[in-house]
Coordinates of C-alpha atoms in Angstrom, one line a residue:
Chain A
X1 CA -10.4 -131.9 -45.7
X2 CA -7.8 -129.9 -44.0
X3 CA -10.0 -128.3 -41.5
X4 CA -11.6 -131.6 -40.5
X5 CA -8.2 -132.5 -39.2
X6 CA -8.2 -129.3 -37.2
X7 CA -11.4 -130.4 -35.6
X8 CA -9.6 -133.4 -34.3
X9 CA -6.8 -131.2 -32.9
X10 CA -9.3 -129.3 -30.9
X11 CA -10.3 -132.4 -29.0
X12 CA -6.7 -132.9 -28.1
X13 CA -6.7 -129.4 -26.6
X14 CA -4.2 -128.0 -29.1
X15 CA -5.9 -124.7 -29.5
X16 CA -8.1 -124.6 -26.5
X17 CA -5.8 -125.0 -23.6
X18 CA -7.3 -124.2 -20.3
X19 CA -4.9 -122.8 -17.8
X20 CA -5.2 -124.7 -14.5
X21 CA -5.7 -122.5 -11.5
X22 CA -2.8 -124.3 -9.7
X23 CA -0.4 -123.3 -12.4
X24 CA -1.8 -119.7 -12.4
X25 CA -1.1 -119.4 -8.7
X26 CA 2.4 -120.9 -9.1
X27 CA 3.3 -118.3 -11.8
X28 CA 1.8 -115.5 -9.7
X29 CA 3.9 -116.6 -6.8
X30 CA 7.0 -116.6 -9.0
X31 CA 6.2 -113.2 -10.3
X32 CA 5.8 -111.7 -6.8
X33 CA 9.0 -113.5 -5.7
X34 CA 10.9 -112.0 -8.6
X35 CA 9.5 -108.5 -7.8
X36 CA 10.8 -108.8 -4.3
X37 CA 14.2 -109.9 -5.6
X38 CA 14.3 -106.9 -8.0
X39 CA 13.5 -104.5 -5.2
X40 CA 15.9 -106.2 -2.8
X41 CA 18.9 -106.3 -5.3
X42 CA 18.3 -102.6 -6.0
X43 CA 19.7 -102.0 -2.5
X44 CA 23.1 -103.3 -3.5
X45 CA 25.5 -101.7 -5.9
X46 CA 26.7 -104.2 -8.4
X47 CA 28.2 -101.4 -10.5
X48 CA 27.8 -102.0 -14.2
X49 CA 25.7 -105.1 -13.5
X50 CA 22.8 -103.2 -11.8
X51 CA 21.1 -102.5 -15.1
X52 CA 21.5 -105.9 -16.8
X53 CA 20.5 -107.7 -13.6
X54 CA 17.2 -105.7 -13.3
X55 CA 16.5 -106.2 -17.0
X56 CA 17.3 -109.9 -16.7
X57 CA 14.8 -110.4 -13.9
X58 CA 12.2 -108.2 -15.7
X59 CA 12.6 -110.4 -18.8
X60 CA 12.1 -113.6 -16.8
X61 CA 8.9 -112.0 -15.4
X62 CA 7.8 -110.9 -18.9
X63 CA 8.4 -114.4 -20.3
X64 CA 6.3 -116.0 -17.5
X65 CA 3.5 -113.6 -18.3
X66 CA 3.8 -114.3 -22.1
X67 CA 4.3 -118.0 -22.0
X68 CA 1.8 -119.0 -19.2
X69 CA -0.8 -116.2 -18.8
X70 CA -0.9 -115.4 -22.5
X71 CA -0.4 -119.0 -23.2
X72 CA 2.2 -118.4 -26.0
X73 CA 3.7 -121.7 -24.9
X74 CA 0.8 -123.8 -26.3
X75 CA -0.1 -121.4 -29.0
X76 CA 0.8 -121.9 -32.7
X77 CA 4.5 -121.2 -33.2
X78 CA 3.9 -118.4 -35.7
X79 CA 2.3 -116.2 -33.0
X80 CA 5.6 -116.5 -31.1
X81 CA 7.5 -115.6 -34.2
X82 CA 5.3 -112.6 -34.8
X83 CA 5.5 -111.3 -31.2
X84 CA 9.2 -111.9 -30.5
X85 CA 10.2 -110.4 -33.9
X86 CA 8.9 -107.1 -32.6
X87 CA 11.6 -107.3 -29.9
X88 CA 14.2 -108.0 -32.5
X89 CA 13.2 -104.8 -34.2
X90 CA 13.2 -103.0 -30.9
X91 CA 16.8 -104.2 -30.4
X92 CA 17.8 -103.0 -33.8
X93 CA 16.2 -99.7 -33.0
X94 CA 18.1 -99.3 -29.7
X95 CA 21.5 -100.6 -30.9
X96 CA 21.7 -98.6 -34.1
X97 CA 20.5 -95.4 -32.4
X98 CA 22.9 -96.0 -29.5
X99 CA 25.8 -96.7 -31.8
X100 CA 25.2 -93.4 -33.5
X101 CA 24.8 -91.3 -30.4
X102 CA 27.5 -92.9 -28.3
X103 CA 30.2 -93.6 -30.9
X104 CA 29.8 -90.8 -33.4
X105 CA 32.7 -89.0 -31.8
X106 CA 35.0 -91.9 -32.5
X107 CA 34.2 -91.7 -36.2
X108 CA 34.9 -88.0 -36.4
X109 CA 38.4 -88.2 -34.9
X110 CA 39.5 -91.2 -37.0
X111 CA 39.8 -89.1 -40.1
X112 CA 41.3 -85.6 -40.4
X113 CA 38.5 -83.1 -39.9
X114 CA 40.0 -80.3 -41.9
X115 CA 41.2 -80.4 -45.4
X116 CA 45.0 -80.6 -45.5
X117 CA 45.3 -82.3 -42.2
X118 CA 47.8 -85.1 -42.6
X119 CA 48.1 -88.6 -41.4
X120 CA 50.3 -89.2 -38.4
X121 CA 53.9 -89.2 -39.7
X122 CA 55.7 -87.3 -37.0
X123 CA 56.8 -89.4 -34.1
X124 CA 57.6 -86.5 -31.8
X125 CA 55.7 -83.6 -33.2
X126 CA 56.8 -81.3 -30.2
X127 CA 60.4 -81.4 -31.6
X128 CA 60.6 -78.8 -34.3
X129 CA 61.8 -80.0 -37.7
X130 CA 62.0 -78.3 -41.1
X131 CA 59.3 -80.6 -42.3
X132 CA 57.0 -79.7 -39.5
X133 CA 57.5 -76.0 -40.0
X134 CA 56.8 -76.4 -43.7
X135 CA 53.6 -78.3 -42.9
X136 CA 52.7 -75.6 -40.4
X137 CA 53.2 -72.9 -42.9
X138 CA 50.8 -74.7 -45.3
X139 CA 48.2 -75.0 -42.6
X140 CA 48.7 -71.4 -41.5
X141 CA 47.8 -70.4 -45.0
X142 CA 44.5 -72.3 -44.8
X143 CA 43.5 -71.6 -41.2
X144 CA 45.1 -68.4 -39.9
X145 CA 45.8 -65.8 -42.5
X146 CA 42.3 -64.4 -42.6
X147 CA 42.9 -62.8 -39.2
X148 CA 46.7 -63.0 -38.6
X149 CA 47.7 -62.1 -42.1
X150 CA 49.9 -63.9 -44.6
X151 CA 53.1 -63.1 -42.8
X152 CA 51.6 -63.5 -39.3
X153 CA 51.8 -59.8 -38.5
X154 CA 48.2 -59.6 -37.3
X155 CA 47.0 -57.8 -40.4
X156 CA 44.7 -60.2 -42.1
X157 CA 41.5 -59.0 -44.0
X158 CA 39.3 -59.6 -40.9
X159 CA 41.7 -58.1 -38.4
X160 CA 40.2 -54.6 -38.5
X161 CA 36.9 -55.9 -37.1
X162 CA 38.4 -57.8 -34.2
X163 CA 38.7 -56.5 -30.7
X164 CA 41.2 -57.2 -29.3
X165 CA 43.1 -57.4 -32.6
X166 CA 44.8 -60.6 -33.7
X167 CA 48.3 -61.3 -32.4
X168 CA 51.2 -60.0 -34.4
X169 CA 53.6 -63.0 -34.2
X170 CA 56.6 -60.8 -34.8
X171 CA 56.2 -59.0 -31.6
X172 CA 57.6 -60.3 -28.3
X173 CA 55.2 -58.6 -25.9
X174 CA 51.7 -59.4 -24.8
X175 CA 51.4 -63.1 -25.5
X176 CA 48.6 -64.3 -23.2
X177 CA 49.8 -67.9 -22.9
X178 CA 53.5 -67.2 -23.7
X179 CA 55.2 -67.9 -27.0
X180 CA 57.0 -71.2 -26.5
X181 CA 55.8 -73.9 -28.9
X182 CA 54.0 -75.8 -26.1
X183 CA 52.2 -72.6 -25.0
X184 CA 51.1 -71.8 -28.6
X185 CA 50.0 -75.4 -28.8
X186 CA 47.8 -74.9 -25.7
X187 CA 46.3 -71.7 -27.2
X188 CA 45.5 -73.6 -30.4
X189 CA 43.8 -76.2 -28.3
X190 CA 41.8 -74.0 -26.0
X191 CA 41.5 -70.7 -27.7
X192 CA 41.7 -67.5 -25.7
X193 CA 38.7 -66.6 -23.7
X194 CA 37.5 -63.0 -24.2
X195 CA 39.2 -62.7 -27.6
X196 CA 38.4 -63.8 -31.1
X197 CA 41.0 -66.6 -30.9
X198 CA 38.9 -69.7 -31.2
X199 CA 39.8 -73.2 -30.2
X200 CA 41.3 -75.3 -33.0
X201 CA 41.0 -78.6 -31.0
X202 CA 39.3 -80.1 -34.1
X203 CA 42.7 -80.1 -35.8
X204 CA 44.8 -83.1 -35.2
X205 CA 47.4 -82.6 -32.5
X206 CA 50.4 -82.9 -34.8
X207 CA 48.9 -80.2 -37.0
X208 CA 48.6 -77.9 -34.0
X209 CA 52.3 -78.7 -33.2
X210 CA 53.2 -77.9 -36.8
X211 CA 51.4 -74.6 -36.6
X212 CA 53.1 -73.8 -33.3
X213 CA 56.5 -74.5 -34.8
X214 CA 55.7 -72.3 -37.8
X215 CA 54.5 -69.4 -35.6
X216 CA 57.7 -69.7 -33.5
X217 CA 59.8 -69.6 -36.7
X218 CA 58.3 -66.2 -37.6
X219 CA 60.2 -64.7 -34.7
X220 CA 63.4 -66.7 -33.9
X221 CA 63.7 -64.9 -30.6
X222 CA 61.1 -67.3 -29.2
X223 CA 62.3 -69.6 -26.4
X224 CA 62.5 -73.3 -26.6
X225 CA 60.4 -75.7 -24.5
X226 CA 61.8 -77.3 -21.4
X227 CA 60.7 -80.7 -20.2
X228 CA 58.4 -79.1 -17.7
X229 CA 56.9 -76.9 -20.4
X230 CA 56.1 -80.1 -22.3
X231 CA 54.8 -81.8 -19.3
X232 CA 52.4 -78.9 -18.8
X233 CA 50.6 -79.9 -22.0
X234 CA 50.8 -83.6 -21.2
X235 CA 53.9 -84.6 -23.3
X236 CA 56.5 -87.0 -22.1
X237 CA 59.4 -86.2 -24.4
X238 CA 61.0 -89.7 -23.9
X239 CA 58.1 -91.4 -25.6
X240 CA 56.7 -91.2 -29.1
X241 CA 53.1 -90.2 -29.4
X242 CA 50.5 -87.7 -30.5
X243 CA 51.8 -85.2 -28.0
X244 CA 49.5 -83.8 -25.3
X245 CA 46.5 -85.7 -26.6
X246 CA 45.3 -88.5 -24.2
X247 CA 42.0 -88.7 -26.0
X248 CA 41.1 -87.4 -29.4
X249 CA 38.8 -84.4 -29.5
X250 CA 35.3 -84.8 -30.8
X251 CA 33.3 -82.2 -32.6
X252 CA 29.9 -81.2 -31.2
X253 CA 26.9 -81.9 -33.5
X254 CA 25.9 -78.2 -33.5
X255 CA 29.3 -77.2 -34.8
X256 CA 29.2 -79.9 -37.4
X257 CA 25.8 -78.7 -38.6
X258 CA 27.0 -75.1 -38.8
X259 CA 30.0 -76.2 -40.7
X260 CA 27.8 -78.1 -43.1
X261 CA 25.5 -75.1 -43.5
X262 CA 28.3 -72.8 -44.7
X263 CA 30.5 -75.4 -46.4
X264 CA 29.6 -74.3 -49.8
X265 CA 30.7 -70.7 -49.3
X266 CA 34.1 -70.1 -50.8
X267 CA 36.4 -68.2 -48.5
X268 CA 37.6 -66.2 -51.5
X269 CA 34.2 -64.5 -51.6
X270 CA 35.0 -62.7 -48.4
X271 CA 38.2 -61.1 -49.5
X272 CA 36.6 -59.6 -52.5
X273 CA 33.4 -58.5 -50.8
X274 CA 31.3 -56.3 -53.1
X275 CA 30.2 -53.2 -51.2
X276 CA 26.8 -51.9 -51.8
X277 CA 27.4 -48.3 -52.8
X278 CA 23.7 -47.4 -52.7
X279 CA 23.2 -48.0 -49.0
X280 CA 22.3 -44.6 -47.4
X281 CA 25.0 -43.4 -45.0
X282 CA 24.2 -44.3 -41.4
X283 CA 21.6 -46.9 -42.3
X284 CA 21.6 -50.4 -41.1
X285 CA 22.6 -51.6 -44.6
X286 CA 25.6 -49.2 -44.7
X287 CA 26.7 -50.3 -41.2
X288 CA 26.4 -53.9 -42.1
X289 CA 28.5 -53.3 -45.3
X290 CA 31.2 -51.6 -43.3
X291 CA 31.4 -53.7 -40.2
X292 CA 29.7 -57.0 -40.5
X293 CA 30.3 -58.1 -44.0
X294 CA 33.9 -59.1 -43.4
X295 CA 32.9 -62.1 -41.3
X296 CA 29.2 -62.6 -41.9
X297 CA 29.4 -62.3 -45.7
X298 CA 27.5 -60.2 -48.2
X299 CA 24.2 -61.6 -47.3
X300 CA 25.0 -63.3 -44.0
X301 CA 26.1 -66.6 -45.3
X302 CA 29.1 -66.8 -43.0
X303 CA 32.0 -66.3 -45.5
X304 CA 35.3 -65.7 -43.7
X305 CA 34.5 -67.0 -40.3
X306 CA 33.8 -70.5 -41.6
X307 CA 37.5 -71.3 -41.9
X308 CA 38.2 -70.4 -38.3
X309 CA 37.5 -73.5 -36.1
X310 CA 34.3 -71.8 -34.8
X311 CA 30.8 -71.7 -36.1
X312 CA 29.7 -68.3 -37.4
X313 CA 26.0 -67.5 -37.2
X314 CA 25.4 -67.9 -40.9
X315 CA 22.1 -66.2 -40.7
X316 CA 21.0 -66.4 -44.2
X317 CA 21.9 -70.1 -44.6
X318 CA 20.7 -71.4 -41.3
X319 CA 18.1 -68.9 -40.4
X320 CA 19.4 -68.9 -36.8
X321 CA 18.5 -65.2 -36.3
X322 CA 14.8 -66.2 -36.4
X323 CA 13.4 -65.9 -33.0
X324 CA 16.2 -63.8 -31.7
X325 CA 14.6 -60.8 -29.9
X326 CA 15.9 -57.3 -30.4
X327 CA 17.3 -57.1 -26.8
X328 CA 19.4 -60.2 -27.4
X329 CA 20.6 -58.9 -30.8
X330 CA 21.5 -55.6 -29.2
X331 CA 23.4 -57.2 -26.4
X332 CA 25.4 -59.4 -28.8
X333 CA 26.2 -56.5 -31.2
X334 CA 27.2 -54.0 -28.5
X335 CA 29.0 -56.4 -26.1
X336 CA 30.1 -59.1 -28.5
X337 CA 30.4 -62.7 -27.6
X338 CA 33.2 -63.1 -25.0
X339 CA 35.4 -66.0 -25.9
X340 CA 34.0 -66.2 -29.4
X341 CA 35.0 -64.4 -32.6
X342 CA 32.2 -61.9 -32.4
X343 CA 33.5 -58.5 -31.1
X344 CA 31.4 -55.8 -29.5
X345 CA 30.5 -52.6 -31.2
X346 CA 29.6 -50.2 -28.4
X347 CA 29.2 -47.0 -30.3
X348 CA 25.8 -47.5 -31.9
X349 CA 22.7 -45.6 -31.0
X350 CA 19.5 -47.5 -30.3
X351 CA 18.0 -46.3 -33.5
X352 CA 21.0 -47.5 -35.5
X353 CA 20.8 -50.9 -33.8
X354 CA 17.2 -51.2 -34.6
X355 CA 17.9 -50.3 -38.2
X356 CA 20.7 -52.9 -38.3
X357 CA 18.4 -55.4 -36.7
X358 CA 15.7 -54.8 -39.3
X359 CA 18.3 -55.0 -42.1
X360 CA 19.8 -58.3 -40.9
X361 CA 16.3 -59.7 -40.6
X362 CA 15.2 -58.5 -44.0
X363 CA 18.5 -59.8 -45.5
X364 CA 17.5 -63.2 -44.4
Chain B
X1 CA -21.3 -128.8 -42.5
X2 CA -23.8 -126.0 -42.4
X3 CA -25.0 -123.8 -45.2
X4 CA -22.0 -122.3 -47.1
X5 CA -23.5 -118.8 -47.2
X6 CA -24.0 -118.5 -43.5
X7 CA -21.5 -119.0 -40.7
X8 CA -21.3 -122.0 -38.5
X9 CA -23.1 -121.8 -35.2
X10 CA -21.4 -123.0 -32.1
X11 CA -23.5 -123.6 -29.0
X12 CA -23.3 -124.4 -25.3
X13 CA -26.2 -125.1 -22.9
X14 CA -27.2 -122.0 -21.0
X15 CA -25.3 -119.6 -23.3
X16 CA -26.3 -117.7 -26.4
X17 CA -25.2 -119.5 -29.5
X18 CA -22.3 -117.9 -31.3
X19 CA -22.5 -117.4 -35.1
X20 CA -19.1 -117.7 -36.7
X21 CA -18.5 -114.9 -39.2
X22 CA -19.2 -116.2 -42.7
X23 CA -15.7 -115.7 -44.0
X24 CA -14.2 -118.3 -41.7
X25 CA -14.3 -122.0 -42.3
X26 CA -15.3 -122.8 -38.7
X27 CA -15.1 -121.5 -35.1
X28 CA -11.4 -122.6 -34.7
X29 CA -10.5 -120.8 -37.9
X30 CA -12.1 -117.7 -36.5
X31 CA -10.5 -118.1 -33.1
X32 CA -7.0 -118.6 -34.6
X33 CA -7.3 -115.6 -36.9
X34 CA -8.6 -113.3 -34.2
X35 CA -5.8 -114.3 -31.9
X36 CA -3.2 -113.8 -34.5
X37 CA -4.7 -110.4 -35.2
X38 CA -4.3 -109.6 -31.5
X39 CA -0.6 -110.6 -31.5
X40 CA 0.0 -108.4 -34.5
X41 CA -1.7 -105.6 -32.7
X42 CA 0.6 -106.1 -29.8
X43 CA 3.6 -106.0 -32.1
X44 CA 2.5 -102.4 -33.0
X45 CA 2.2 -101.7 -29.3
X46 CA 5.7 -102.9 -28.7
X47 CA 7.0 -100.7 -31.5
X48 CA 5.0 -97.6 -30.3
X49 CA 6.4 -97.9 -26.8
X50 CA 9.7 -98.9 -28.3
X51 CA 10.3 -95.2 -29.3
X52 CA 10.1 -94.2 -25.6
X53 CA 12.3 -97.0 -24.5
X54 CA 14.9 -96.0 -27.1
X55 CA 14.7 -92.4 -25.8
X56 CA 15.1 -93.7 -22.3
X57 CA 18.1 -95.8 -23.3
X58 CA 19.8 -92.9 -25.1
X59 CA 19.3 -90.3 -22.4
X60 CA 20.2 -92.7 -19.6
X61 CA 23.4 -93.4 -21.5
X62 CA 24.1 -89.7 -21.9
X63 CA 23.2 -88.7 -18.4
X64 CA 23.6 -91.7 -16.1
X65 CA 24.3 -89.6 -12.9
X66 CA 21.2 -87.4 -13.6
X67 CA 19.0 -90.5 -13.9
X68 CA 20.4 -91.8 -10.6
X69 CA 19.7 -88.5 -8.8
X70 CA 16.3 -87.8 -10.3
X71 CA 14.9 -91.3 -9.8
X72 CA 15.4 -90.8 -6.0
X73 CA 12.4 -88.5 -6.2
X74 CA 10.1 -91.4 -7.1
X75 CA 8.5 -93.5 -4.4
X76 CA 9.8 -97.1 -4.7
X77 CA 7.1 -98.1 -2.2
X78 CA 4.3 -96.9 -4.4
X79 CA 5.9 -98.3 -7.6
X80 CA 6.4 -101.7 -5.9
X81 CA 2.8 -101.6 -4.6
X82 CA 1.5 -101.0 -8.1
X83 CA 3.7 -103.8 -9.4
X84 CA 2.0 -106.2 -7.0
X85 CA -1.4 -104.8 -7.8
X86 CA -0.9 -105.3 -11.6
X87 CA 0.6 -108.8 -11.2
X88 CA -2.4 -109.7 -9.1
X89 CA -4.8 -108.3 -11.7
X90 CA -3.0 -110.4 -14.3
X91 CA -3.7 -113.5 -12.2
X92 CA -7.4 -112.6 -11.8
X93 CA -7.6 -111.9 -15.5
X94 CA -5.9 -115.3 -16.5
X95 CA -8.3 -117.1 -14.1
X96 CA -11.3 -115.2 -15.5
X97 CA -10.4 -116.6 -19.0
X98 CA -10.1 -120.1 -17.7
X99 CA -13.3 -119.9 -15.7
X100 CA -15.1 -118.7 -18.9
X101 CA -13.5 -121.7 -20.7
X102 CA -14.9 -124.0 -18.1
X103 CA -18.4 -122.4 -18.3
X104 CA -18.2 -120.9 -14.7
X105 CA -19.9 -117.7 -15.6
X106 CA -20.4 -116.2 -12.1
X107 CA -16.8 -117.0 -11.1
X108 CA -15.6 -115.4 -14.3
X109 CA -17.7 -112.2 -13.6
X110 CA -16.3 -112.0 -10.1
X111 CA -12.7 -112.4 -11.3
X112 CA -13.2 -109.8 -14.0
X113 CA -14.7 -107.4 -11.4
X114 CA -11.6 -108.0 -9.2
X115 CA -9.4 -107.2 -12.2
X116 CA -11.2 -103.9 -12.8
X117 CA -11.0 -103.1 -9.1
X118 CA -7.3 -103.8 -9.0
X119 CA -6.8 -101.6 -12.1
X120 CA -8.7 -98.9 -10.1
X121 CA -6.3 -99.3 -7.2
X122 CA -3.4 -98.9 -9.6
X123 CA -4.8 -95.7 -10.9
X124 CA -5.5 -94.4 -7.3
X125 CA -1.8 -95.0 -6.4
X126 CA -0.8 -93.4 -9.6
X127 CA -3.0 -90.4 -8.8
X128 CA -1.2 -89.9 -5.5
X129 CA 2.2 -90.2 -7.2
X130 CA 1.3 -87.7 -9.9
X131 CA -0.2 -85.2 -7.5
X132 CA 2.9 -85.4 -5.4
X133 CA 5.1 -84.8 -8.4
X134 CA 2.9 -81.9 -9.7
X135 CA 2.8 -80.4 -6.2
X136 CA 6.7 -80.5 -6.0
X137 CA 7.2 -79.2 -9.4
X138 CA 8.8 -82.4 -10.6
X139 CA 7.4 -81.9 -14.1
X140 CA 8.5 -82.5 -17.7
X141 CA 10.8 -80.0 -19.6
X142 CA 9.7 -76.4 -19.3
X143 CA 7.1 -77.1 -16.6
X144 CA 9.8 -78.2 -14.2
X145 CA 9.8 -76.2 -11.0
X146 CA 13.3 -74.9 -11.0
X147 CA 12.9 -72.8 -7.8
X148 CA 11.3 -75.7 -5.8
X149 CA 14.1 -78.0 -6.9
X150 CA 17.0 -75.6 -7.0
X151 CA 19.5 -78.1 -5.6
X152 CA 18.6 -80.9 -8.2
X153 CA 18.6 -78.5 -11.1
X154 CA 21.9 -76.9 -10.0
X155 CA 23.7 -80.3 -9.9
X156 CA 21.8 -81.8 -12.8
X157 CA 20.5 -79.2 -15.2
X158 CA 19.0 -82.0 -17.4
X159 CA 16.9 -83.4 -14.6
X160 CA 13.6 -82.2 -16.2
X161 CA 14.3 -84.7 -19.0
X162 CA 13.9 -87.6 -16.5
X163 CA 10.5 -86.4 -15.6
X164 CA 9.5 -85.9 -19.2
X165 CA 10.3 -89.6 -19.7
X166 CA 8.6 -90.5 -16.5
X167 CA 5.3 -88.8 -17.3
X168 CA 5.3 -89.8 -20.9
X169 CA 6.0 -93.5 -20.2
X170 CA 3.8 -93.9 -17.2
X171 CA 1.2 -91.6 -18.8
X172 CA 0.9 -93.8 -22.0
X173 CA 0.9 -96.9 -19.7
X174 CA -1.8 -95.3 -17.6
X175 CA -3.9 -94.6 -20.7
X176 CA -3.6 -98.3 -21.5
X177 CA -4.8 -99.2 -18.0
X178 CA -7.9 -97.0 -18.5
X179 CA -8.6 -98.5 -21.9
X180 CA -8.1 -102.0 -20.5
X181 CA -10.7 -101.2 -17.7
X182 CA -13.2 -100.1 -20.3
X183 CA -12.5 -103.3 -22.3
X184 CA -13.0 -105.5 -19.2
X185 CA -16.2 -103.8 -18.3
X186 CA -17.4 -104.4 -21.9
X187 CA -16.5 -108.1 -21.5
X188 CA -18.3 -108.2 -18.2
X189 CA -21.5 -106.8 -19.8
X190 CA -21.3 -109.5 -22.5
X191 CA -20.5 -112.2 -20.0
X192 CA -23.7 -111.2 -18.1
X193 CA -25.6 -111.4 -21.4
X194 CA -24.5 -115.1 -21.5
X195 CA -22.6 -114.5 -24.7
X196 CA -19.4 -116.4 -23.6
X197 CA -18.8 -120.0 -22.6
X198 CA -16.7 -123.0 -23.5
X199 CA -18.1 -122.7 -27.1
X200 CA -17.0 -119.1 -27.6
X201 CA -14.7 -116.9 -25.4
X202 CA -12.4 -115.2 -28.0
X203 CA -13.1 -111.6 -26.8
X204 CA -12.4 -112.6 -23.2
X205 CA -9.1 -114.2 -24.1
X206 CA -8.1 -111.2 -26.3
X207 CA -8.9 -108.6 -23.7
X208 CA -6.9 -110.8 -21.4
X209 CA -4.0 -110.5 -23.8
X210 CA -4.3 -106.8 -23.8
X211 CA -4.4 -106.7 -20.0
X212 CA -1.4 -109.0 -19.7
X213 CA 0.5 -106.7 -22.1
X214 CA -0.3 -103.7 -19.8
X215 CA 1.2 -105.8 -17.0
X216 CA 4.2 -106.7 -19.2
X217 CA 5.0 -103.0 -19.9
X218 CA 4.9 -102.2 -16.2
X219 CA 7.2 -105.1 -15.4
X220 CA 9.9 -103.1 -17.4
X221 CA 8.8 -99.6 -16.4
X222 CA 9.1 -100.4 -12.7
X223 CA 12.9 -101.2 -12.6
X224 CA 13.7 -98.6 -15.3
X225 CA 12.1 -95.7 -13.6
X226 CA 12.0 -96.6 -9.9
X227 CA 15.1 -98.7 -9.4
X228 CA 17.8 -96.9 -11.4
X229 CA 21.0 -98.5 -9.9

């Protein structure tokens, strides 16, 4: 019988190994010694090796405890398989989570983020060509016209709501960063703080160069870049390259989430916004219909703003107004969000603000 | 072979006989099954603590400088002391198991008592560490004393995260220490009642496993929390 054979095993000490005290003391000595080594090596800086070294020593200690004190060494093999498999799962857990968190940005920048963004086909995108201008014009139609207007005259459908108003590219005066291609490129990358001009760093660099060349083409009086202008945005004109992009930009998770939340809203909805004629004059609803609807959409779904490299607070879709106290709401509406698209509307009474607050909350 | 409807009985002079549960073929079968069950339980422990280790790995990867700065607020002396204390308790526990296997009941009782006492020392040291942290406002997340630690929070706004991990990881480990103490006391009671001997010592060995596992976790926690390079 099978288990009679097992009885014989027992006499050979297969299952009933008794740990000799001498071995227990030796292992204990080794464990203390390794602890001292760990503390001692922590005083030195081995750079990137600090962490692996500490983990290596800890793992030797852990193996000593497992193999000798817990006697896994003399135990049936399947117990080793069971126990060490858990560490395999732990490793999968750590590696997959880490590869997501630490390398997600790489995935995002490998493909074009925005529809219409092209593959790299311009070797020196800072040099204006007819092809680049045409590409820029196409992108302009997708990205810029809602504020800057179809002709770039600063008269897009959303322009009326923005303070300061969007730039009229036909004018020569008042350009914050200047109107050379490299300067426009910089603005596209960083946005303009304190205005509604958002950063478009999520567009590939050559797309931003194409936009810059198109904007320059609107007013031929614009100056050309010098070598030092190009150097200011990190371009060495003697070499091919992406132009001013040492590392590709990544998109923050929060922005990606907001983009996803409003992705199903068609931008066309915003330009044909249906006004609610029944809203009583002076009410929160009426105010929303006159001032907020252009960007936030008929029912707060985001609408226009979604196509402008920033994340609108798409209240209805994401519910992000929940938990926003009135004081904060009041501050945002009256002062705006400096550096963001949201302008301030300072001429509202407290009662009107309260009514607007209630309306926006109820709309959600 | 004994009666098929009742379990085997294993005996040792001077000890209570142990009746093998009826669904096992014999004492070895019971011993092996119990032990395997304990290993499977320890797998669940690894995976439970694994979540915290993953959180640690991710946040340390995201904020390496913060971890370096925040870990300086922990006492390496106390952490190292507790490492030695736990390693010693693992030794006494391992020796208690082998003493039981040899039938040396009084020696086993003494070693088990030493193990509980060392666990107590560990908790006392932990108490001093915790009370110092609480006093200095070095607390998890929203409880963090931003005014008391203005310099740290100014340079490393995410520092409370380190203390969230510190308290969660050492807290769950500390809970295991307390549970382990209870289990060892239970084993001592049963040892006094002459239940264990060379014929039957499964509960002693399995509580030993649990205790070594507590030690095992600390072996990793000590360098991860106290010795961030």
